[in-house]
Short mmCIF file of C-alpha atoms and ligand atoms in Angstrom, two decimals:
data_model
loop_
_atom_site.label_atom_id
_atom_site.label_comp_id
_atom_site.label_asym_id
_atom_site.label_seq_id
_atom_site.Cartn_x
_atom_site.Cartn_y
_atom_site.Cartn_z
CA MET X 1 -0.07 -0.08 -0.08
CA ALA X 2 1.12 3.54 -0.91
CA THR X 3 1.73 5.59 2.16
CA THR X 4 0.90 8.84 2.77
CA SER X 5 2.47 12.92 2.23
CA PHE X 6 1.56 15.42 3.06
CA ASP X 7 3.23 18.84 2.21
CA PHE X 8 2.73 21.45 5.21
CA ASP X 9 5.92 24.27 3.79
CA GLY X 10 5.32 27.12 4.97
CA GLU X 11 2.65 26.42 6.77
CA THR X 12 2.25 27.08 11.13
CA VAL X 13 0.25 24.29 13.62
CA ILE X 14 -0.15 24.46 16.75
CA VAL X 15 -0.75 21.33 18.88
CA THR X 16 -2.39 21.11 22.21
CA GLY X 17 -1.51 18.01 24.08
CA GLY X 18 0.83 16.96 21.63
CA SER X 19 3.53 16.10 24.42
CA SER X 20 2.09 13.16 24.22
CA GLY X 21 0.42 9.87 22.73
CA ILE X 22 -1.97 11.79 19.68
CA GLY X 23 -0.75 14.32 19.54
CA ARG X 24 2.12 14.01 19.50
CA ALA X 25 1.77 11.81 17.11
CA MET X 26 -0.34 14.46 15.05
CA ALA X 27 2.70 16.66 15.75
CA THR X 28 5.54 14.83 15.19
CA ARG X 29 3.53 14.01 11.97
CA PHE X 30 3.14 18.40 10.33
CA GLY X 31 6.79 18.82 11.56
CA GLU X 32 7.67 15.62 9.18
CA SER X 33 5.98 17.17 6.44
CA GLY X 34 6.80 20.10 6.95
CA ALA X 35 4.43 23.09 8.51
CA THR X 36 6.36 25.35 12.24
CA VAL X 37 4.88 23.78 15.10
CA ILE X 38 3.84 24.56 18.65
CA VAL X 39 3.36 22.30 20.83
CA ALA X 40 1.59 23.11 23.95
CA ASP X 41 0.69 21.03 26.45
CA VAL X 42 0.21 21.31 30.42
CA ARG X 43 3.69 19.13 30.24
CA GLU X 44 6.48 18.67 28.57
CA ASP X 45 7.86 15.76 28.42
CA PRO X 46 5.96 12.67 26.59
CA LYS X 47 4.77 10.20 28.77
CA ASP X 48 5.99 7.45 27.59
CA VAL X 49 9.48 6.18 29.26
CA ASP X 50 10.30 5.04 25.99
CA GLU X 51 10.53 8.42 23.91
CA GLU X 52 12.11 10.91 26.60
CA THR X 53 12.90 13.52 24.00
CA PRO X 54 10.29 16.43 24.12
CA THR X 55 7.90 16.76 21.37
CA HIS X 56 9.80 19.88 19.75
CA GLU X 57 13.38 18.35 20.06
CA LEU X 58 11.56 16.07 17.85
CA ILE X 59 9.73 18.14 15.06
CA ARG X 60 13.68 19.77 15.20
CA GLU X 61 15.97 16.78 14.69
CA MET X 62 13.41 16.12 11.47
CA GLY X 63 15.07 19.58 10.74
CA SER X 64 11.50 21.86 11.37
CA ASP X 65 10.74 24.66 13.52
CA ALA X 66 9.45 23.46 16.71
CA GLU X 67 8.65 25.58 19.99
CA TYR X 68 7.25 24.33 23.20
CA VAL X 69 4.74 26.95 24.82
CA GLU X 70 3.17 25.56 28.24
CA THR X 71 -0.47 25.72 28.24
CA ASP X 72 -2.84 24.77 29.93
CA VAL X 73 -5.96 24.67 27.74
CA THR X 74 -8.44 25.08 31.06
CA ASP X 75 -7.18 28.83 30.74
CA ARG X 76 -9.28 31.01 28.52
CA SER X 77 -5.92 33.41 28.12
CA GLN X 78 -3.78 30.58 27.83
CA VAL X 79 -4.94 29.71 25.41
CA GLU X 80 -4.77 32.89 23.31
CA SER X 81 -1.13 33.55 25.39
CA VAL X 82 -0.77 30.15 22.51
CA VAL X 83 -2.00 31.46 19.39
CA GLU X 84 0.15 34.56 20.37
CA ALA X 85 2.85 32.97 19.67
CA ALA X 86 1.97 31.92 16.34
CA ARG X 87 2.40 34.64 14.98
CA GLU X 88 6.47 35.42 15.30
CA TYR X 89 6.16 32.23 11.92
CA GLY X 90 3.32 34.16 10.47
CA GLY X 91 0.58 33.42 11.69
CA VAL X 92 -1.28 29.47 13.15
CA ASP X 93 -2.85 28.21 10.46
CA VAL X 94 -3.95 24.68 11.95
CA MET X 95 -5.31 25.27 14.77
CA VAL X 96 -5.28 21.08 16.26
CA ASN X 97 -7.60 20.83 19.17
CA ASN X 98 -6.29 17.30 21.20
CA ALA X 99 -5.36 17.48 25.10
CA GLY X 100 -7.99 14.92 26.35
CA LEU X 101 -8.58 13.70 30.69
CA PHE X 102 -10.17 10.32 30.57
CA LEU X 103 -12.21 10.05 33.43
CA GLU X 104 -13.94 6.34 34.00
CA GLY X 105 -15.99 6.45 37.43
CA ASP X 106 -19.06 4.50 38.93
CA MET X 107 -21.63 8.25 37.84
CA LEU X 108 -23.37 7.31 40.47
CA ASP X 109 -19.98 8.20 42.89
CA LEU X 110 -18.54 10.55 40.65
CA SER X 111 -18.09 14.33 42.53
CA PRO X 112 -18.92 17.74 40.81
CA GLU X 113 -15.30 18.86 40.49
CA GLU X 114 -14.10 14.76 38.80
CA PHE X 115 -17.63 16.06 36.87
CA ARG X 116 -15.61 19.77 36.17
CA GLN X 117 -12.37 19.47 35.37
CA VAL X 118 -12.58 16.99 32.98
CA HIS X 119 -15.52 18.99 31.16
CA ARG X 120 -12.56 22.27 31.70
CA VAL X 121 -10.53 19.71 29.35
CA ASN X 122 -12.12 18.23 26.56
CA VAL X 123 -14.27 21.43 27.02
CA ASP X 124 -14.47 24.60 27.32
CA GLY X 125 -10.30 23.09 25.96
CA VAL X 126 -11.32 22.99 22.60
CA PHE X 127 -14.06 25.25 22.75
CA PHE X 128 -11.02 28.13 23.65
CA GLY X 129 -8.82 26.54 20.61
CA VAL X 130 -11.51 27.01 18.50
CA GLN X 131 -12.11 30.59 19.90
CA ALA X 132 -9.20 31.73 19.69
CA ALA X 133 -8.21 30.23 16.64
CA ALA X 134 -10.54 31.41 14.37
CA ASN X 135 -10.86 35.37 15.76
CA ASP X 136 -6.81 34.97 14.96
CA MET X 137 -7.09 34.13 11.63
CA LEU X 138 -10.24 37.00 11.14
CA ASP X 139 -8.12 39.13 12.33
CA ARG X 140 -4.77 38.53 9.81
CA GLY X 141 -7.52 37.89 7.06
CA GLU X 142 -5.94 34.51 6.53
CA PRO X 143 -8.59 32.21 7.21
CA GLY X 144 -7.04 28.54 8.20
CA CYS X 145 -8.40 25.10 9.62
CA ILE X 146 -8.67 23.72 13.19
CA VAL X 147 -8.99 20.21 13.35
CA ASN X 148 -10.39 18.98 16.94
CA THR X 149 -9.77 15.74 18.62
CA ALA X 150 -13.18 13.37 19.42
CA SER X 151 -14.02 10.68 20.10
CA ILE X 152 -15.94 7.41 19.12
CA SER X 153 -17.32 8.65 22.74
CA SER X 154 -19.20 11.38 20.24
CA ASN X 155 -21.94 8.96 19.17
CA GLU X 156 -21.53 5.60 21.27
CA ALA X 157 -22.08 5.38 24.48
CA GLN X 158 -20.06 3.63 27.27
CA PHE X 159 -20.04 1.81 30.94
CA ASP X 160 -18.27 4.32 33.19
CA GLN X 161 -17.44 7.00 31.06
CA VAL X 162 -21.29 9.13 31.25
CA GLN X 163 -18.73 12.40 32.63
CA TYR X 164 -15.72 11.34 29.52
CA ASP X 165 -18.61 10.59 26.70
CA SER X 166 -20.27 13.99 27.60
CA THR X 167 -17.41 15.79 27.36
CA LYS X 168 -17.08 14.23 23.30
CA GLY X 169 -20.62 15.21 22.47
CA ALA X 170 -19.97 18.25 23.23
CA VAL X 171 -16.25 18.19 21.49
CA ARG X 172 -18.69 17.02 18.15
CA MET X 173 -21.33 19.59 18.18
CA ILE X 174 -18.68 22.58 18.84
CA THR X 175 -17.56 21.15 15.68
CA ARG X 176 -20.84 21.45 13.88
CA GLY X 177 -21.30 24.36 15.14
CA ALA X 178 -17.60 25.91 14.69
CA ALA X 179 -18.63 24.86 11.08
CA LEU X 180 -21.51 26.46 10.73
CA GLU X 181 -20.19 29.73 11.91
CA LEU X 182 -16.46 29.94 9.46
CA ALA X 183 -17.79 28.68 7.33
CA GLU X 184 -18.63 32.10 5.76
CA HIS X 185 -15.04 33.12 6.64
CA GLY X 186 -13.48 30.09 4.17
CA ILE X 187 -12.59 28.96 7.40
CA ARG X 188 -13.16 25.21 8.07
CA VAL X 189 -13.09 23.02 11.36
CA ASN X 190 -13.47 18.80 11.41
CA ALA X 191 -12.49 16.06 13.71
CA VAL X 192 -11.30 12.97 14.45
CA ALA X 193 -12.53 10.47 16.41
CA PRO X 194 -10.42 7.90 17.30
CA GLY X 195 -10.79 4.73 18.14
CA GLN X 196 -9.45 2.56 21.11
CA ILE X 197 -5.85 3.75 20.22
CA ALA X 198 -2.96 2.62 21.46
CA THR X 199 -1.72 5.32 24.09
CA GLU X 200 -1.86 6.44 27.84
CA PHE X 201 -5.51 6.60 27.30
CA VAL X 202 -5.79 3.06 27.35
CA GLU X 203 -3.42 1.56 28.81
CA GLY X 204 -3.42 -2.43 29.65
CA LEU X 205 -5.72 -3.58 27.00
CA THR X 206 -3.73 -6.41 24.71
CA GLU X 207 -3.56 -6.70 21.33
CA GLU X 208 -5.39 -10.56 22.39
CA MET X 209 -7.32 -9.08 24.84
CA TYR X 210 -8.77 -6.53 21.35
CA GLU X 211 -9.92 -10.40 20.10
CA ASP X 212 -10.72 -11.90 22.62
CA ALA X 213 -13.18 -9.37 23.08
CA GLU X 214 -17.24 -10.16 24.00
CA ASN X 215 -18.89 -6.86 23.27
CA ASP X 216 -19.25 -5.72 26.83
CA GLY X 217 -19.65 -2.05 26.43
CA PHE X 218 -16.11 -1.05 26.02
CA LEU X 219 -14.22 -3.67 24.61
CA LYS X 220 -15.24 -5.31 21.97
CA PRO X 221 -13.28 -6.32 18.65
CA ILE X 222 -12.61 -4.61 15.79
CA PRO X 223 -12.38 -5.03 12.02
CA LEU X 224 -9.80 -4.54 11.35
CA GLY X 225 -8.09 -6.58 13.64
CA ARG X 226 -5.63 -4.46 15.90
CA PRO X 227 -6.28 -1.80 18.23
CA GLY X 228 -4.97 1.48 16.39
CA GLU X 229 -1.68 3.79 16.37
CA PRO X 230 -0.88 7.42 17.83
CA GLU X 231 0.01 7.61 14.02
CA ASP X 232 -3.35 6.26 11.88
CA ILE X 233 -5.13 9.28 13.84
CA ALA X 234 -2.11 11.80 13.00
CA ASP X 235 -2.14 10.55 9.34
CA ALA X 236 -6.38 11.28 9.31
CA ALA X 237 -5.42 14.44 11.04
CA ALA X 238 -3.72 15.60 8.15
CA PHE X 239 -5.21 14.86 5.96
CA LEU X 240 -8.26 16.85 7.77
CA ALA X 241 -5.78 19.80 6.95
CA THR X 242 -4.65 19.94 3.78
CA GLU X 243 -6.84 20.98 0.35
CA GLY X 244 -7.27 18.16 -0.24
CA ALA X 245 -9.56 17.82 2.34
CA SER X 246 -10.98 21.48 0.91
CA TYR X 247 -14.84 21.03 0.24
CA ILE X 248 -15.33 19.06 4.19
CA THR X 249 -16.11 20.68 6.61
CA GLY X 250 -18.56 19.66 10.23
CA GLU X 251 -16.91 16.23 9.26
CA LEU X 252 -16.34 14.11 12.29
CA LEU X 253 -13.79 11.37 10.84
CA GLN X 254 -13.96 7.87 12.38
CA VAL X 255 -10.59 6.65 12.56
CA ASP X 256 -11.35 3.21 14.21
CA GLY X 257 -10.38 0.21 12.83
CA GLY X 258 -14.66 0.29 11.79
CA TRP X 259 -15.76 -0.15 15.99
CA GLN X 260 -18.25 1.74 15.50
CA VAL X 261 -19.63 -0.53 12.67
CA CYS X 262 -21.32 -3.70 14.15
P1 NAP F 1 -2.73 10.77 26.15
O1 NAP F 1 -1.46 10.45 25.98
O2 NAP F 1 -2.46 11.37 27.96
O3 NAP F 1 -2.51 13.16 26.04
C1 NAP F 1 -2.99 14.00 26.21
C2 NAP F 1 -1.67 14.83 26.31
O4 NAP F 1 -2.39 16.77 27.26
C3 NAP F 1 -1.25 14.69 27.65
O5 NAP F 1 0.63 15.48 26.82
C4 NAP F 1 -1.84 15.23 28.58
O6 NAP F 1 -1.09 16.27 30.13
C5 NAP F 1 -2.15 17.00 28.13
N1 NAP F 1 -3.19 17.57 28.98
C6 NAP F 1 -3.85 17.45 29.76
N2 NAP F 1 -3.91 17.97 30.27
C7 NAP F 1 -4.30 19.40 29.71
C8 NAP F 1 -4.83 20.92 29.51
N3 NAP F 1 -5.75 21.10 31.18
N4 NAP F 1 -3.68 21.43 29.03
C9 NAP F 1 -3.10 21.42 27.76
N5 NAP F 1 -2.90 19.50 28.56
C10 NAP F 1 -3.34 18.70 29.12
O7 NAP F 1 -3.72 10.91 26.08
P2 NAP F 1 -4.42 10.32 24.05
O8 NAP F 1 -4.63 8.89 24.45
O9 NAP F 1 -3.60 11.22 22.45
O10 NAP F 1 -5.65 10.91 23.78
C11 NAP F 1 -5.50 12.33 22.63
C12 NAP F 1 -6.84 12.98 22.48
O11 NAP F 1 -7.71 11.29 22.07
C13 NAP F 1 -7.70 13.02 23.65
O12 NAP F 1 -8.50 14.36 23.25
C14 NAP F 1 -8.62 11.72 24.48
O13 NAP F 1 -9.88 12.60 24.88
C15 NAP F 1 -8.90 11.49 22.34
N6 NAP F 1 -9.26 10.11 22.13
C16 NAP F 1 -7.91 8.86 23.16
C17 NAP F 1 -8.42 7.69 23.03
C18 NAP F 1 -7.49 6.58 23.25
O14 NAP F 1 -7.80 5.87 23.27
N7 NAP F 1 -6.65 6.71 23.19
C19 NAP F 1 -9.74 7.40 22.08
C20 NAP F 1 -9.98 8.65 22.18
C21 NAP F 1 -10.10 9.73 21.92
P3 NAP F 1 -0.87 15.78 31.26
O15 NAP F 1 -0.45 14.51 31.08
O16 NAP F 1 0.14 16.17 32.02
O17 NAP F 1 -2.36 15.40 31.52
#
């Protein structure tokens, strides 16, 4: 099968949650495709013990410009600051709102603080990112595109995940609503919806467990026969940011190995 190649030469991309997992793969994908990448995360170092090089340094080693801006996406002013930082490179062309928090637990025992925290990161963080990037693009008169990270949970309920699923449902509708409002300005807004991806989110789950899985509301067999890799999501996000996707907006692109078709 042909490999995917993209050309983001001369473009500036911000990836929130870019230090780890899916965000790290996205940032790296844009960087190796020639983009200047700003990694915006609460942590500088990647989570995975085997991958000790911070994402922005990895991208620099590949030959592209990259910068790390410590950012808590729950704070609107910090999100605005990272968008402002992109002006040094000509302004943000692609804003990837990917930072997220997973919190599993029985809804009957969940505290208001726990519920709010996951909503603050996954919903407020995405909204602030869409808003700040769109305002900046409009101020500069340079429409770009926005890619949010949704989830299979944007459509499907899973056990012990009301608090998480409700955030990803909101990401779906922020994506659609913003796409509608920003279309007249030439700004496209889409989302990738990862299935179960091999990151710390699903730590401890093995390929054999998927193969043997009964449908228990969380684990079930994946038609394409494997859990996803962060790179699968990175390719989909990069595609949505290309000219090839110029007639696509408001879309939730499922990248789940067929998880949702059965
Ligand atoms: P991950 O490895 O935990 O990466 C998430 C990154 O976001 C981490 O570096 C995390 O830092 C950072 N972050 C957390 N709170 C933040 C905040 N307030 N401001 C800025 N950065 C923050 O998880 P992942 O699996 O790559 O998930 C990335 C996205 O994919 C999330 O939106 C998630 O909901 C979505 N997703 C994942 C899966 C999956 O199976 N993995 C499936 C569907 C959707 P800390 O580690 O310090 O918190």
